[in-house]
Structures are given as C-alpha cells and as structure tokens.
Amino acid sequence: MRVTLLGTGDTTGTPTVGCDCDTCEAARERGVERTRFSVHVENEHVDESLLIDFSPDFRTQFLREDVPLPDAAIVTHIHFDHLDGMGNVFRVFDSLDVYAADETDPKTGKSVAETISDDYHYLEAIDVEPTTPLETIHVSGFNVTLVPVEHPPLVCYGLAIEDPATGAKLSITGDTSYNVPEESRAVLADPDLLLADAIVPAHLCEYHPIGGRHEGDDGVPRTFGTKHMTREGALALADELGADRTRLVHVAHYYPADEAFEEPLAVDGETYEL
C-alpha cells in the first residue's frame, strides 16, 4: 500500500490566498504547501488506486505528485474542500465509482451519496455507490470501512483501509472533533498509519468564540470549537488508537510559524509504504 498525501490543509490551505502572516510567508520561503485535503492510496497487488476526497486542488495535486488517476474514490462529507474537485472528472475519466455514505443527514435531508448524485448529475462518468457505514466493502483490492465521526452540523465519516494481502492498515479520522464514537474507534484502531485532523494547537482555543471542548486530565482542550480536533486532541486519539505512526492533517495556517512545520504535522507530497 502506497499512501500519498495530496492535500494536508484546511479549507483555505497554506499559504492562504491574500495572506501575509508569518506562517504563510514561511511556507512560501520553504516552498511547501498544504492544499485542500485529499489522499491517494495505491494497491500494487492489483495495480489500482483509490482517492479519498475530491479536493478543489485536484488538478494541481495530480500534476504535482504524478500519481495515477484513481480507479475508485470515497467522499467523506459534502463540505466544499472535500467535494468540489469532483468537477475535474469531466473529460478526464471514462468512468469512476464513487463510494459515499447512505445515511440520511438530518441537516440536509439527504445522504452524502444522494447529495453527490444530485449535485453532480451532469457528470456521466460518475457512478455513485451508496455505502453503509460500519460495513466493510471491497474496493481496489482493499477492505474499506466508513465510520461515523462528529463534525457538526453535517454528517461526516472517517475510514479504515486495509490490505488483506499484507495486513497493512491506514486509518483516516475525517474531519472530526475528539468525540469519535467508540464503535468507530474500534474500526480505526491499530493502524500502521493514522491521518488525524488537527486544525490548530490547543492554545488557540482561547480565540474561538466558544473556546475548546473535551479537555484531557491536564485541562488541555482536545476539540477546537465543535468541529475539529486540536493538535493535542489528535495526538491523544492517536495514542488511544495505538497508531504505529501518525501524521497530522487538515492543518490551518493559524499555527504559529515556529510550530507550523514541526513533527508530526504533515505537508503535501509525503508518501508512505505500508
């Protein structure tokens, strides 16, 4: 299993357009980026690959990393930074199976799968495959399981990807607070590589209108507001899941410049062989 981090940033990416903060300037000086979230996973046994989320930076990411176009894709939720790159399918793919959860979202009245079908009905190459969370499916030679996480006000999912030929396992938290359900944690547990949402360091919770939540025994918030984990929350979850290796993703440019490129914060283009 070869994992390529196509996009490791949050909704605005780093550097952020029009921003001259110290972190964005440092990213420019270093020649690194955190574009909008997306992950590419290759299965060398069947010569197929899987895409997790359609970043709006799809074209740039695929040209930059020179990875093969995916044979299938999974969408975790319908926020634009994870979905709006789907339009890149036009005139690029002859056909593409897109897997998405079939649970109805109380906020939208539709499932993620239904939203994709409705919003991208004009893309004839797309075949949407409604998928039941917590039930394993077989895609591109991998065993894949979507798991519910907490990212209000919309439903959102993390996922575990396992290679039955080698036992290698990749877990992705998806966009989530620290309050990941126990049944989801059980599926995500014991990965060789964990990609964990860590939008900001915990000390920035003081700047959020509602502060932080899910404090640890040390009083440090593990959730920033309601929708994303702090760096400390992501690392606590990684420890609880028994992750062999952890990379922090969905990272915002709000990290202070002297913290923004420290381990284990990921940047675009990192690759891992599991």
Short mmCIF file of N, CA and C in Angstrom, two decimals, residues 177-178 185 194 196-205 213-224 228-240 246 248 255-256 259 262-265:
data_model
loop_
_atom_site.label_atom_id
_atom_site.label_comp_id
_atom_site.label_asym_id
_atom_site.label_seq_id
_atom_site.Cartn_x
_atom_site.Cartn_y
_atom_site.Cartn_z
N SER A 177 -14.38 16.23 15.64
CA SER A 177 -13.98 16.59 16.99
C SER A 177 -13.32 15.36 17.62
N TYR A 178 -12.85 15.53 18.84
CA TYR A 178 -12.25 14.40 19.57
C TYR A 178 -13.29 13.35 19.95
N ARG A 185 -14.01 4.11 16.81
CA ARG A 185 -12.64 3.95 17.31
C ARG A 185 -12.18 2.51 17.16
N LEU A 194 -1.87 6.59 10.81
CA LEU A 194 -3.09 7.34 11.11
C LEU A 194 -2.95 8.75 10.57
N ALA A 196 -4.72 12.17 11.04
CA ALA A 196 -5.64 12.72 12.03
C ALA A 196 -5.84 14.21 11.85
N ASP A 197 -7.07 14.63 11.84
CA ASP A 197 -7.46 16.04 11.76
C ASP A 197 -6.92 16.79 12.97
N ALA A 198 -6.13 17.83 12.72
CA ALA A 198 -5.54 18.60 13.82
C ALA A 198 -5.43 20.06 13.39
N ILE A 199 -6.55 20.75 13.37
CA ILE A 199 -6.62 22.04 12.68
C ILE A 199 -5.74 23.12 13.30
N VAL A 200 -5.64 23.15 14.64
CA VAL A 200 -4.82 24.16 15.31
C VAL A 200 -4.26 23.58 16.61
N PRO A 201 -3.24 24.22 17.19
CA PRO A 201 -2.80 23.83 18.52
C PRO A 201 -3.82 24.25 19.57
N ALA A 202 -3.85 23.54 20.67
CA ALA A 202 -4.88 23.76 21.69
C ALA A 202 -4.85 25.17 22.26
N HIS A 203 -3.68 25.80 22.31
CA HIS A 203 -3.63 27.13 22.94
C HIS A 203 -4.38 28.19 22.14
N LEU A 204 -4.76 27.88 20.90
CA LEU A 204 -5.54 28.84 20.12
C LEU A 204 -7.04 28.75 20.41
N CYS A 205 -7.46 27.80 21.24
CA CYS A 205 -8.88 27.68 21.56
C CYS A 205 -9.40 28.95 22.24
N ARG A 213 -13.22 22.23 23.80
CA ARG A 213 -14.03 21.22 24.49
C ARG A 213 -13.19 19.96 24.69
N HIS A 214 -13.80 19.00 25.37
CA HIS A 214 -13.21 17.67 25.58
C HIS A 214 -11.81 17.77 26.17
N GLU A 215 -11.70 18.49 27.27
CA GLU A 215 -10.41 18.66 27.91
C GLU A 215 -9.89 17.34 28.47
N GLY A 216 -8.58 17.15 28.36
CA GLY A 216 -7.94 15.99 28.95
C GLY A 216 -7.73 16.19 30.44
N ASP A 217 -7.10 15.21 31.08
CA ASP A 217 -6.84 15.32 32.52
C ASP A 217 -5.94 16.51 32.83
N ASP A 218 -5.18 16.95 31.84
CA ASP A 218 -4.30 18.10 32.02
C ASP A 218 -5.00 19.42 31.77
N GLY A 219 -6.30 19.38 31.45
CA GLY A 219 -7.08 20.58 31.21
C GLY A 219 -6.91 21.16 29.82
N VAL A 220 -6.19 20.47 28.95
CA VAL A 220 -5.94 20.95 27.59
C VAL A 220 -7.07 20.53 26.67
N PRO A 221 -7.68 21.47 25.93
CA PRO A 221 -8.79 21.11 25.03
C PRO A 221 -8.33 20.19 23.90
N ARG A 222 -9.15 19.19 23.64
CA ARG A 222 -8.87 18.27 22.55
C ARG A 222 -9.73 18.56 21.33
N THR A 223 -10.67 19.46 21.48
CA THR A 223 -11.51 19.89 20.36
C THR A 223 -11.49 21.41 20.29
N PHE A 224 -11.32 21.93 19.08
CA PHE A 224 -11.35 23.36 18.81
C PHE A 224 -12.77 23.71 18.40
N HIS A 228 -13.47 20.29 14.91
CA HIS A 228 -12.15 19.74 14.59
C HIS A 228 -11.36 19.48 15.86
N MET A 229 -10.41 18.54 15.76
CA MET A 229 -9.51 18.29 16.88
C MET A 229 -8.38 19.31 16.92
N THR A 230 -7.93 19.57 18.10
CA THR A 230 -6.68 20.30 18.26
C THR A 230 -5.52 19.34 18.00
N ARG A 231 -4.32 19.90 17.88
CA ARG A 231 -3.14 19.06 17.76
C ARG A 231 -3.06 18.07 18.93
N GLU A 232 -3.30 18.59 20.13
CA GLU A 232 -3.21 17.75 21.31
C GLU A 232 -4.30 16.68 21.33
N GLY A 233 -5.49 17.03 20.85
CA GLY A 233 -6.56 16.05 20.78
C GLY A 233 -6.25 14.95 19.79
N ALA A 234 -5.70 15.33 18.63
CA ALA A 234 -5.35 14.34 17.61
C ALA A 234 -4.28 13.39 18.12
N LEU A 235 -3.29 13.91 18.84
CA LEU A 235 -2.23 13.06 19.36
C LEU A 235 -2.75 12.16 20.48
N ALA A 236 -3.68 12.67 21.28
CA ALA A 236 -4.29 11.83 22.31
C ALA A 236 -5.08 10.69 21.68
N LEU A 237 -5.83 11.01 20.62
CA LEU A 237 -6.60 9.97 19.93
C LEU A 237 -5.65 8.94 19.30
N ALA A 238 -4.57 9.41 18.70
CA ALA A 238 -3.60 8.50 18.10
C ALA A 238 -3.05 7.53 19.12
N ASP A 239 -2.76 8.04 20.31
CA ASP A 239 -2.25 7.18 21.38
C ASP A 239 -3.29 6.15 21.79
N GLU A 240 -4.54 6.60 21.91
CA GLU A 240 -5.61 5.69 22.32
C GLU A 240 -5.89 4.63 21.25
N THR A 246 1.76 8.47 13.07
CA THR A 246 0.69 9.46 12.95
C THR A 246 1.20 10.68 12.19
N LEU A 248 -0.39 14.52 11.15
CA LEU A 248 -1.49 15.44 11.41
C LEU A 248 -1.81 16.20 10.13
N TYR A 255 -1.59 28.01 12.81
CA TYR A 255 -0.45 27.57 13.62
C TYR A 255 0.61 28.68 13.61
N PRO A 256 1.16 29.03 14.75
CA PRO A 256 2.27 29.98 14.75
C PRO A 256 3.42 29.44 13.89
N GLU A 259 5.70 26.75 15.06
CA GLU A 259 5.10 25.44 15.33
C GLU A 259 4.57 24.77 14.07
N GLU A 262 6.60 21.71 12.52
CA GLU A 262 7.18 20.73 13.43
C GLU A 262 6.51 19.37 13.25
N GLU A 263 7.24 18.32 13.61
CA GLU A 263 6.66 16.99 13.61
C GLU A 263 5.55 16.91 14.66
N PRO A 264 4.49 16.12 14.39
CA PRO A 264 4.23 15.32 13.20
C PRO A 264 3.25 15.96 12.22
N LEU A 265 3.30 17.30 12.08
CA LEU A 265 2.43 17.97 11.12
C LEU A 265 2.88 17.65 9.69
#
